[in-house]
Amino acid sequence: MLKRPHYIALGLVGLLTLVLLNLPHHAASQIKLAIGSLFIPGFGVSKSAKQLLGSAGDTLVSRSELLRQNEQYRQLNQELQIRAMQADALQRENDQFRQLLGTEKQFPWRLKLASVIARDPANWWHFVQIDAGSRDGIRPDMPVMTSAGLVGRVSAVGLTSSQVVLIGSQECKVAALVDNKTGDNGVITPTSNPVDKLDNTLVTMSFLSSNSSLKPGQRVITWGEGNIFPKGILIGEIVEDPHQAELGYSEARVKLAANLGALEEVWVVMR
């Protein structure tokens, strides 16, 4: 049985219906349009959701394609880091020598990506083998690096593979320059400390001037002397104050920037 409020509601609905039926056509149309517009946002949301789901389905790609794209971006990022390293070196050289004449012009490095495919168990910290050889344009003495810093140089070349001697080996001495105001320079050699020989991340910077102003934290880069390593490749950083060596010159330990124990891919700097 209907209660009094129900009768009142039914009466109002009936009255409203009579009013609408007797309104002019234009006024009735306006009211209908206003009522219909209340539901449009809900319909719009539903339609947008369907369009979003449809576009998402269209843009889905396979896992293998995503992995391939990720690998391309990773390699591009490494190359850009190396390009930034060279740009930094060129800027420093320009700041130092822009007033001088006759300085050798540096050209952009041409890079070849290669994978490390083998290591000699008897010389684990001295040599690696890469999957690029003479058919790829590789030649002896080409510098080898990662996006972190210098790795070494090509020591032997085959048709499809090459051997790389690592920095810190007796066969890979590098003319080095300290990134400081005095431009201290020397040669990167194997460490002479028996304890340090157990740590493959440390090398020695030898043949330093006795009045050098080295300090821990200063960057060490390739000097460019010797026509093997172009100037500006990061080697590492000084980790101690220089000390006197047996032959009268000073030397200091340098921590390498590149992780020689975890080499998987390297970049060969082509001529």
PDB file of C-alpha atoms in Angstrom:
ATOM      1  CA  MET A   1       0.000   0.000   0.000  1.00  0.00           C
ATOM      2  CA  LEU A   2       1.447   3.361  -0.996  1.00  0.00           C
ATOM      3  CA  LYS A   3       2.235   5.870   1.660  1.00  0.00           C
ATOM      4  CA  ARG A   4       1.424   9.580   1.547  1.00  0.00           C
ATOM      5  CA  PRO A   5       4.903  10.647   0.255  1.00  0.00           C
ATOM      6  CA  HIS A   6       4.524   8.229  -2.620  1.00  0.00           C
ATOM      7  CA  TYR A   7       1.202   9.817  -3.613  1.00  0.00           C
ATOM      8  CA  ILE A   8       2.772  13.258  -3.497  1.00  0.00           C
ATOM      9  CA  ALA A   9       5.682  12.102  -5.728  1.00  0.00           C
ATOM     10  CA  LEU A  10       3.316  10.505  -8.236  1.00  0.00           C
ATOM     11  CA  GLY A  11       1.248  13.660  -8.310  1.00  0.00           C
ATOM     12  CA  LEU A  12       4.304  15.808  -9.029  1.00  0.00           C
ATOM     13  CA  VAL A  13       5.416  13.490 -11.838  1.00  0.00           C
ATOM     14  CA  GLY A  14       1.973  13.616 -13.391  1.00  0.00           C
ATOM     15  CA  LEU A  15       1.836  17.395 -13.105  1.00  0.00           C
ATOM     16  CA  LEU A  16       5.289  17.738 -14.672  1.00  0.00           C
ATOM     17  CA  THR A  17       4.233  15.466 -17.528  1.00  0.00           C
ATOM     18  CA  LEU A  18       1.165  17.599 -18.248  1.00  0.00           C
ATOM     19  CA  VAL A  19       3.257  20.750 -18.229  1.00  0.00           C
ATOM     20  CA  LEU A  20       5.784  19.262 -20.667  1.00  0.00           C
ATOM     21  CA  LEU A  21       3.041  18.060 -23.004  1.00  0.00           C
ATOM     22  CA  ASN A  22       1.533  21.532 -23.159  1.00  0.00           C
ATOM     23  CA  LEU A  23       4.816  23.423 -23.655  1.00  0.00           C
ATOM     24  CA  PRO A  24       5.675  24.856 -27.078  1.00  0.00           C
ATOM     25  CA  HIS A  25       7.803  22.585 -29.215  1.00  0.00           C
ATOM     26  CA  HIS A  26      10.903  24.822 -28.969  1.00  0.00           C
ATOM     27  CA  ALA A  27      10.804  24.960 -25.172  1.00  0.00           C
ATOM     28  CA  ALA A  28      10.288  21.184 -24.876  1.00  0.00           C
ATOM     29  CA  SER A  29      13.266  20.563 -27.140  1.00  0.00           C
ATOM     30  CA  GLN A  30      15.482  22.783 -24.993  1.00  0.00           C
ATOM     31  CA  ILE A  31      14.518  20.897 -21.847  1.00  0.00           C
ATOM     32  CA  LYS A  32      15.185  17.519 -23.485  1.00  0.00           C
ATOM     33  CA  LEU A  33      18.580  18.725 -24.667  1.00  0.00           C
ATOM     34  CA  ALA A  34      19.477  19.901 -21.146  1.00  0.00           C
ATOM     35  CA  ILE A  35      18.447  16.566 -19.618  1.00  0.00           C
ATOM     36  CA  GLY A  36      20.378  14.624 -22.266  1.00  0.00           C
ATOM     37  CA  SER A  37      23.520  16.654 -21.686  1.00  0.00           C
ATOM     38  CA  LEU A  38      23.644  15.358 -18.135  1.00  0.00           C
ATOM     39  CA  PHE A  39      24.469  11.893 -19.499  1.00  0.00           C
ATOM     40  CA  ILE A  40      26.982  12.973 -22.172  1.00  0.00           C
ATOM     41  CA  PRO A  41      30.049  13.104 -19.829  1.00  0.00           C
ATOM     42  CA  GLY A  42      29.426   9.499 -18.814  1.00  0.00           C
ATOM     43  CA  PHE A  43      29.165   8.426 -22.428  1.00  0.00           C
ATOM     44  CA  GLY A  44      32.330  10.429 -23.232  1.00  0.00           C
ATOM     45  CA  VAL A  45      34.309   8.710 -20.524  1.00  0.00           C
ATOM     46  CA  SER A  46      33.173   5.317 -21.748  1.00  0.00           C
ATOM     47  CA  LYS A  47      34.098   6.171 -25.336  1.00  0.00           C
ATOM     48  CA  SER A  48      37.510   7.562 -24.309  1.00  0.00           C
ATOM     49  CA  ALA A  49      38.250   4.437 -22.323  1.00  0.00           C
ATOM     50  CA  LYS A  50      37.414   2.260 -25.317  1.00  0.00           C
ATOM     51  CA  GLN A  51      39.619   4.397 -27.584  1.00  0.00           C
ATOM     52  CA  LEU A  52      42.475   4.204 -25.062  1.00  0.00           C
ATOM     53  CA  LEU A  53      42.227   0.436 -24.850  1.00  0.00           C
ATOM     54  CA  GLY A  54      42.119   0.212 -28.628  1.00  0.00           C
ATOM     55  CA  SER A  55      45.192   2.381 -29.106  1.00  0.00           C
ATOM     56  CA  ALA A  56      47.036   0.472 -26.391  1.00  0.00           C
ATOM     57  CA  GLY A  57      46.307  -2.761 -28.194  1.00  0.00           C
ATOM     58  CA  ASP A  58      47.597  -1.283 -31.457  1.00  0.00           C
ATOM     59  CA  THR A  59      50.886  -0.186 -29.858  1.00  0.00           C
ATOM     60  CA  LEU A  60      51.711  -3.438 -28.065  1.00  0.00           C
ATOM     61  CA  VAL A  61      54.988  -4.913 -29.320  1.00  0.00           C
ATOM     62  CA  SER A  62      56.652  -8.218 -28.722  1.00  0.00           C
ATOM     63  CA  ARG A  63      59.145  -8.783 -25.923  1.00  0.00           C
ATOM     64  CA  SER A  64      61.926  -9.513 -28.409  1.00  0.00           C
ATOM     65  CA  GLU A  65      61.299  -6.183 -30.161  1.00  0.00           C
ATOM     66  CA  LEU A  66      61.393  -4.340 -26.837  1.00  0.00           C
ATOM     67  CA  LEU A  67      64.682  -6.040 -25.958  1.00  0.00           C
ATOM     68  CA  ARG A  68      66.124  -5.135 -29.365  1.00  0.00           C
ATOM     69  CA  GLN A  69      65.125  -1.483 -28.961  1.00  0.00           C
ATOM     70  CA  ASN A  70      66.504  -1.409 -25.423  1.00  0.00           C
ATOM     71  CA  GLU A  71      69.848  -2.770 -26.648  1.00  0.00           C
ATOM     72  CA  GLN A  72      69.997  -0.100 -29.365  1.00  0.00           C
ATOM     73  CA  TYR A  73      69.317   2.651 -26.834  1.00  0.00           C
ATOM     74  CA  ARG A  74      71.930   1.230 -24.461  1.00  0.00           C
ATOM     75  CA  GLN A  75      74.618   1.196 -27.157  1.00  0.00           C
ATOM     76  CA  LEU A  76      73.638   4.695 -28.275  1.00  0.00           C
ATOM     77  CA  ASN A  77      73.910   5.928 -24.695  1.00  0.00           C
ATOM     78  CA  GLN A  78      77.418   4.487 -24.396  1.00  0.00           C
ATOM     79  CA  GLU A  79      78.523   6.113 -27.640  1.00  0.00           C
ATOM     80  CA  LEU A  80      77.092   9.459 -26.546  1.00  0.00           C
ATOM     81  CA  GLN A  81      79.053   9.213 -23.284  1.00  0.00           C
ATOM     82  CA  ILE A  82      82.245   8.667 -25.270  1.00  0.00           C
ATOM     83  CA  ARG A  83      81.409  11.585 -27.569  1.00  0.00           C
ATOM     84  CA  ALA A  84      80.871  13.767 -24.492  1.00  0.00           C
ATOM     85  CA  MET A  85      84.271  12.664 -23.179  1.00  0.00           C
ATOM     86  CA  GLN A  86      85.926  13.738 -26.431  1.00  0.00           C
ATOM     87  CA  ALA A  87      84.036  17.040 -26.497  1.00  0.00           C
ATOM     88  CA  ASP A  88      85.256  17.757 -22.987  1.00  0.00           C
ATOM     89  CA  ALA A  89      88.845  17.029 -24.025  1.00  0.00           C
ATOM     90  CA  LEU A  90      88.565  19.260 -27.085  1.00  0.00           C
ATOM     91  CA  GLN A  91      87.145  22.080 -24.998  1.00  0.00           C
ATOM     92  CA  ARG A  92      90.028  21.883 -22.525  1.00  0.00           C
ATOM     93  CA  GLU A  93      92.551  21.881 -25.360  1.00  0.00           C
ATOM     94  CA  ASN A  94      90.833  24.837 -26.997  1.00  0.00           C
ATOM     95  CA  ASP A  95      90.904  26.789 -23.732  1.00  0.00           C
ATOM     96  CA  GLN A  96      94.623  26.098 -23.257  1.00  0.00           C
ATOM     97  CA  PHE A  97      95.935  26.469 -26.792  1.00  0.00           C
ATOM     98  CA  ARG A  98      93.524  28.683 -28.718  1.00  0.00           C
ATOM     99  CA  GLN A  99      96.157  31.447 -28.788  1.00  0.00           C
ATOM    100  CA  LEU A 100      98.895  29.158 -30.104  1.00  0.00           C
ATOM    101  CA  LEU A 101      99.614  28.039 -33.658  1.00  0.00           C
ATOM    102  CA  GLY A 102     100.762  24.715 -34.985  1.00  0.00           C
ATOM    103  CA  THR A 103      98.904  22.481 -32.525  1.00  0.00           C
ATOM    104  CA  GLU A 104      97.710  19.206 -34.004  1.00  0.00           C
ATOM    105  CA  LYS A 105      94.038  19.212 -34.870  1.00  0.00           C
ATOM    106  CA  GLN A 106      91.890  16.483 -33.370  1.00  0.00           C
ATOM    107  CA  PHE A 107      89.275  14.768 -35.497  1.00  0.00           C
ATOM    108  CA  PRO A 108      86.109  13.027 -34.247  1.00  0.00           C
ATOM    109  CA  TRP A 109      86.708   9.489 -33.086  1.00  0.00           C
ATOM    110  CA  ARG A 110      85.269   6.774 -35.304  1.00  0.00           C
ATOM    111  CA  LEU A 111      84.083   3.983 -33.051  1.00  0.00           C
ATOM    112  CA  LYS A 112      83.607   0.262 -33.628  1.00  0.00           C
ATOM    113  CA  LEU A 113      81.608  -1.747 -31.098  1.00  0.00           C
ATOM    114  CA  ALA A 114      82.991  -5.196 -30.268  1.00  0.00           C
ATOM    115  CA  SER A 115      82.199  -7.945 -27.781  1.00  0.00           C
ATOM    116  CA  VAL A 116      84.710  -9.612 -25.497  1.00  0.00           C
ATOM    117  CA  ILE A 117      84.640 -13.286 -26.425  1.00  0.00           C
ATOM    118  CA  ALA A 118      87.566 -14.774 -24.481  1.00  0.00           C
ATOM    119  CA  ARG A 119      90.136 -14.168 -21.760  1.00  0.00           C
ATOM    120  CA  ASP A 120      93.447 -15.935 -21.264  1.00  0.00           C
ATOM    121  CA  PRO A 121      93.252 -17.767 -17.905  1.00  0.00           C
ATOM    122  CA  ALA A 122      97.017 -17.445 -17.510  1.00  0.00           C
ATOM    123  CA  ASN A 123      96.891 -13.681 -18.185  1.00  0.00           C
ATOM    124  CA  TRP A 124      93.394 -12.820 -16.985  1.00  0.00           C
ATOM    125  CA  TRP A 125      94.204  -9.198 -16.166  1.00  0.00           C
ATOM    126  CA  HIS A 126      96.458  -8.609 -19.177  1.00  0.00           C
ATOM    127  CA  PHE A 127      94.666  -9.739 -22.351  1.00  0.00           C
ATOM    128  CA  VAL A 128      91.150 -10.154 -23.769  1.00  0.00           C
ATOM    129  CA  GLN A 129      89.935 -11.253 -27.181  1.00  0.00           C
ATOM    130  CA  ILE A 130      87.257  -9.355 -29.119  1.00  0.00           C
ATOM    131  CA  ASP A 131      85.056 -10.400 -32.065  1.00  0.00           C
ATOM    132  CA  ALA A 132      86.326  -7.779 -34.533  1.00  0.00           C
ATOM    133  CA  GLY A 133      89.293  -8.190 -36.831  1.00  0.00           C
ATOM    134  CA  SER A 134      90.957  -6.970 -40.005  1.00  0.00           C
ATOM    135  CA  ARG A 135      87.806  -7.403 -42.081  1.00  0.00           C
ATOM    136  CA  ASP A 136      86.155  -4.890 -39.731  1.00  0.00           C
ATOM    137  CA  GLY A 137      88.958  -2.364 -40.187  1.00  0.00           C
ATOM    138  CA  ILE A 138      90.766  -3.192 -36.930  1.00  0.00           C
ATOM    139  CA  ARG A 139      94.509  -2.537 -36.927  1.00  0.00           C
ATOM    140  CA  PRO A 140      97.259  -3.024 -34.319  1.00  0.00           C
ATOM    141  CA  ASP A 141      97.665  -0.290 -31.678  1.00  0.00           C
ATOM    142  CA  MET A 142      94.130   1.035 -32.000  1.00  0.00           C
ATOM    143  CA  PRO A 143      92.887   2.275 -28.603  1.00  0.00           C
ATOM    144  CA  VAL A 144      90.135   0.303 -26.876  1.00  0.00           C
ATOM    145  CA  MET A 145      87.757   1.813 -24.321  1.00  0.00           C
ATOM    146  CA  THR A 146      84.364   1.627 -22.683  1.00  0.00           C
ATOM    147  CA  SER A 147      82.027   4.508 -21.957  1.00  0.00           C
ATOM    148  CA  ALA A 148      83.698   4.669 -18.516  1.00  0.00           C
ATOM    149  CA  GLY A 149      87.269   5.041 -19.737  1.00  0.00           C
ATOM    150  CA  LEU A 150      90.368   3.518 -21.326  1.00  0.00           C
ATOM    151  CA  VAL A 151      90.733  -0.271 -21.497  1.00  0.00           C
ATOM    152  CA  GLY A 152      93.915  -0.793 -23.503  1.00  0.00           C
ATOM    153  CA  ARG A 153      95.045  -1.164 -27.109  1.00  0.00           C
ATOM    154  CA  VAL A 154      94.826  -3.745 -29.877  1.00  0.00           C
ATOM    155  CA  SER A 155      97.966  -5.880 -29.767  1.00  0.00           C
ATOM    156  CA  ALA A 156      97.277  -8.526 -32.446  1.00  0.00           C
ATOM    157  CA  VAL A 157      94.742  -8.750 -35.269  1.00  0.00           C
ATOM    158  CA  GLY A 158      93.187 -11.731 -37.025  1.00  0.00           C
ATOM    159  CA  LEU A 159      90.574 -11.825 -39.745  1.00  0.00           C
ATOM    160  CA  THR A 160      87.548 -11.989 -37.450  1.00  0.00           C
ATOM    161  CA  SER A 161      88.991 -11.395 -33.982  1.00  0.00           C
ATOM    162  CA  SER A 162      91.692  -9.392 -32.229  1.00  0.00           C
ATOM    163  CA  GLN A 163      93.682  -9.443 -29.019  1.00  0.00           C
ATOM    164  CA  VAL A 164      93.609  -6.469 -26.672  1.00  0.00           C
ATOM    165  CA  VAL A 165      96.327  -5.810 -24.110  1.00  0.00           C
ATOM    166  CA  LEU A 166      94.864  -4.137 -21.029  1.00  0.00           C
ATOM    167  CA  ILE A 167      96.059  -0.971 -19.359  1.00  0.00           C
ATOM    168  CA  GLY A 168      98.177  -1.809 -16.358  1.00  0.00           C
ATOM    169  CA  SER A 169     100.080  -4.484 -18.267  1.00  0.00           C
ATOM    170  CA  GLN A 170     103.775  -4.124 -18.968  1.00  0.00           C
ATOM    171  CA  GLU A 171     102.927  -4.146 -22.693  1.00  0.00           C
ATOM    172  CA  CYS A 172     100.484  -1.220 -22.412  1.00  0.00           C
ATOM    173  CA  LYS A 173     102.155   1.916 -21.126  1.00  0.00           C
ATOM    174  CA  VAL A 174     100.214   5.119 -21.680  1.00  0.00           C
ATOM    175  CA  ALA A 175     101.345   8.756 -21.715  1.00  0.00           C
ATOM    176  CA  ALA A 176      99.015  10.459 -19.252  1.00  0.00           C
ATOM    177  CA  LEU A 177      98.061  13.985 -18.273  1.00  0.00           C
ATOM    178  CA  VAL A 178      96.613  15.170 -14.972  1.00  0.00           C
ATOM    179  CA  ASP A 179      93.612  17.472 -15.318  1.00  0.00           C
ATOM    180  CA  ASN A 180      94.957  20.255 -13.109  1.00  0.00           C
ATOM    181  CA  LYS A 181      96.248  23.803 -13.584  1.00  0.00           C
ATOM    182  CA  THR A 182      99.892  22.756 -13.895  1.00  0.00           C
ATOM    183  CA  GLY A 183      99.185  19.973 -16.411  1.00  0.00           C
ATOM    184  CA  ASP A 184     101.394  17.389 -14.698  1.00  0.00           C
ATOM    185  CA  ASN A 185     102.188  14.490 -16.978  1.00  0.00           C
ATOM    186  CA  GLY A 186     103.761  11.074 -16.747  1.00  0.00           C
ATOM    187  CA  VAL A 187     103.368   7.478 -17.874  1.00  0.00           C
ATOM    188  CA  ILE A 188     100.857   4.894 -16.693  1.00  0.00           C
ATOM    189  CA  THR A 189     102.764   1.735 -15.750  1.00  0.00           C
ATOM    190  CA  PRO A 190     101.982  -1.444 -13.806  1.00  0.00           C
ATOM    191  CA  THR A 191     101.894  -0.980 -10.063  1.00  0.00           C
ATOM    192  CA  SER A 192     105.137  -1.807  -8.300  1.00  0.00           C
ATOM    193  CA  ASN A 193     103.542  -2.378  -4.899  1.00  0.00           C
ATOM    194  CA  PRO A 194     103.155  -6.146  -4.240  1.00  0.00           C
ATOM    195  CA  VAL A 195      99.924  -5.537  -2.353  1.00  0.00           C
ATOM    196  CA  ASP A 196      98.464  -3.397  -5.153  1.00  0.00           C
ATOM    197  CA  LYS A 197      99.195  -6.141  -7.692  1.00  0.00           C
ATOM    198  CA  LEU A 198      96.284  -8.052  -6.170  1.00  0.00           C
ATOM    199  CA  ASP A 199      93.982  -5.132  -7.027  1.00  0.00           C
ATOM    200  CA  ASN A 200      93.452  -4.857 -10.787  1.00  0.00           C
ATOM    201  CA  THR A 201      91.803  -1.443 -10.421  1.00  0.00           C
ATOM    202  CA  LEU A 202      95.081   0.310  -9.487  1.00  0.00           C
ATOM    203  CA  VAL A 203      97.980   1.386 -11.700  1.00  0.00           C
ATOM    204  CA  THR A 204     100.938   3.711 -11.176  1.00  0.00           C
ATOM    205  CA  MET A 205     101.544   7.080 -12.774  1.00  0.00           C
ATOM    206  CA  SER A 206     105.332   7.288 -13.018  1.00  0.00           C
ATOM    207  CA  PHE A 207     107.955   9.782 -14.211  1.00  0.00           C
ATOM    208  CA  LEU A 208     106.222  12.729 -12.546  1.00  0.00           C
ATOM    209  CA  SER A 209     108.122  15.898 -11.804  1.00  0.00           C
ATOM    210  CA  SER A 210     109.384  16.124  -8.234  1.00  0.00           C
ATOM    211  CA  ASN A 211     107.447  19.377  -7.774  1.00  0.00           C
ATOM    212  CA  SER A 212     104.164  18.102  -9.247  1.00  0.00           C
ATOM    213  CA  SER A 213     100.952  19.337  -7.637  1.00  0.00           C
ATOM    214  CA  LEU A 214      98.933  16.148  -7.727  1.00  0.00           C
ATOM    215  CA  LYS A 215      96.076  15.672  -5.267  1.00  0.00           C
ATOM    216  CA  PRO A 216      93.680  12.785  -4.651  1.00  0.00           C
ATOM    217  CA  GLY A 217      90.555  13.066  -6.769  1.00  0.00           C
ATOM    218  CA  GLN A 218      92.194  14.728  -9.789  1.00  0.00           C
ATOM    219  CA  ARG A 219      91.321  13.149 -13.128  1.00  0.00           C
ATOM    220  CA  VAL A 220      93.939  11.469 -15.292  1.00  0.00           C
ATOM    221  CA  ILE A 221      93.450  11.410 -19.084  1.00  0.00           C
ATOM    222  CA  THR A 222      95.458  10.279 -22.092  1.00  0.00           C
ATOM    223  CA  TRP A 223      98.039  12.870 -23.099  1.00  0.00           C
ATOM    224  CA  GLY A 224      98.076  12.165 -26.828  1.00  0.00           C
ATOM    225  CA  GLU A 225     101.856  11.694 -27.049  1.00  0.00           C
ATOM    226  CA  GLY A 226     103.080   8.651 -28.968  1.00  0.00           C
ATOM    227  CA  ASN A 227     100.394   8.715 -31.700  1.00  0.00           C
ATOM    228  CA  ILE A 228      98.507   5.735 -30.271  1.00  0.00           C
ATOM    229  CA  PHE A 229      96.013   7.115 -27.781  1.00  0.00           C
ATOM    230  CA  PRO A 230      94.210  10.328 -28.750  1.00  0.00           C
ATOM    231  CA  LYS A 231      94.185  13.035 -26.143  1.00  0.00           C
ATOM    232  CA  GLY A 232      91.330  13.167 -23.676  1.00  0.00           C
ATOM    233  CA  ILE A 233      90.333   9.560 -22.959  1.00  0.00           C
ATOM    234  CA  LEU A 234      89.640   9.191 -19.254  1.00  0.00           C
ATOM    235  CA  ILE A 235      92.050   6.814 -17.501  1.00  0.00           C
ATOM    236  CA  GLY A 236      91.070   7.246 -13.860  1.00  0.00           C
ATOM    237  CA  GLU A 237      91.789   9.476 -10.880  1.00  0.00           C
ATOM    238  CA  ILE A 238      94.629  10.065  -8.439  1.00  0.00           C
ATOM    239  CA  VAL A 239      94.068   8.256  -5.135  1.00  0.00           C
ATOM    240  CA  GLU A 240      97.109   9.440  -3.150  1.00  0.00           C
ATOM    241  CA  ASP A 241      99.659  12.221  -2.875  1.00  0.00           C
ATOM    242  CA  PRO A 242     102.783  11.641  -5.026  1.00  0.00           C
ATOM    243  CA  HIS A 243     105.815  10.069  -3.391  1.00  0.00           C
ATOM    244  CA  GLN A 244     109.443   9.797  -4.336  1.00  0.00           C
ATOM    245  CA  ALA A 245     110.446   6.767  -6.388  1.00  0.00           C
ATOM    246  CA  GLU A 246     113.815   4.999  -6.384  1.00  0.00           C
ATOM    247  CA  LEU A 247     115.114   6.711  -9.535  1.00  0.00           C
ATOM    248  CA  GLY A 248     114.450  10.239  -8.289  1.00  0.00           C
ATOM    249  CA  TYR A 249     111.136  10.948  -9.993  1.00  0.00           C
ATOM    250  CA  SER A 250     107.739  11.018  -8.296  1.00  0.00           C
ATOM    251  CA  GLU A 251     104.884   8.607  -8.779  1.00  0.00           C
ATOM    252  CA  ALA A 252     101.322   8.168  -7.558  1.00  0.00           C
ATOM    253  CA  ARG A 253      98.649   5.506  -7.658  1.00  0.00           C
ATOM    254  CA  VAL A 254      95.707   5.882 -10.041  1.00  0.00           C
ATOM    255  CA  LYS A 255      92.361   4.107  -9.764  1.00  0.00           C
ATOM    256  CA  LEU A 256      91.145   3.061 -13.210  1.00  0.00           C
ATOM    257  CA  ALA A 257      87.791   4.350 -14.433  1.00  0.00           C
ATOM    258  CA  ALA A 258      86.982   1.256 -16.526  1.00  0.00           C
ATOM    259  CA  ASN A 259      86.154  -2.002 -14.770  1.00  0.00           C
ATOM    260  CA  LEU A 260      88.593  -4.411 -16.420  1.00  0.00           C
ATOM    261  CA  GLY A 261      87.161  -7.365 -14.523  1.00  0.00           C
ATOM    262  CA  ALA A 262      83.692  -7.065 -16.060  1.00  0.00           C
ATOM    263  CA  LEU A 263      84.365  -6.351 -19.731  1.00  0.00           C
ATOM    264  CA  GLU A 264      81.600  -7.525 -22.043  1.00  0.00           C
ATOM    265  CA  GLU A 265      81.529  -4.875 -24.762  1.00  0.00           C
ATOM    266  CA  VAL A 266      84.226  -2.406 -25.754  1.00  0.00           C
ATOM    267  CA  TRP A 267      84.669   0.353 -28.326  1.00  0.00           C
ATOM    268  CA  VAL A 268      87.670   0.391 -30.649  1.00  0.00           C
ATOM    269  CA  VAL A 269      88.770   3.903 -31.612  1.00  0.00           C
ATOM    270  CA  MET A 270      89.424   3.636 -35.355  1.00  0.00           C
ATOM    271  CA  ARG A 271      92.072   5.643 -37.169  1.00  0.00           C
TER     272      ARG A 271
END
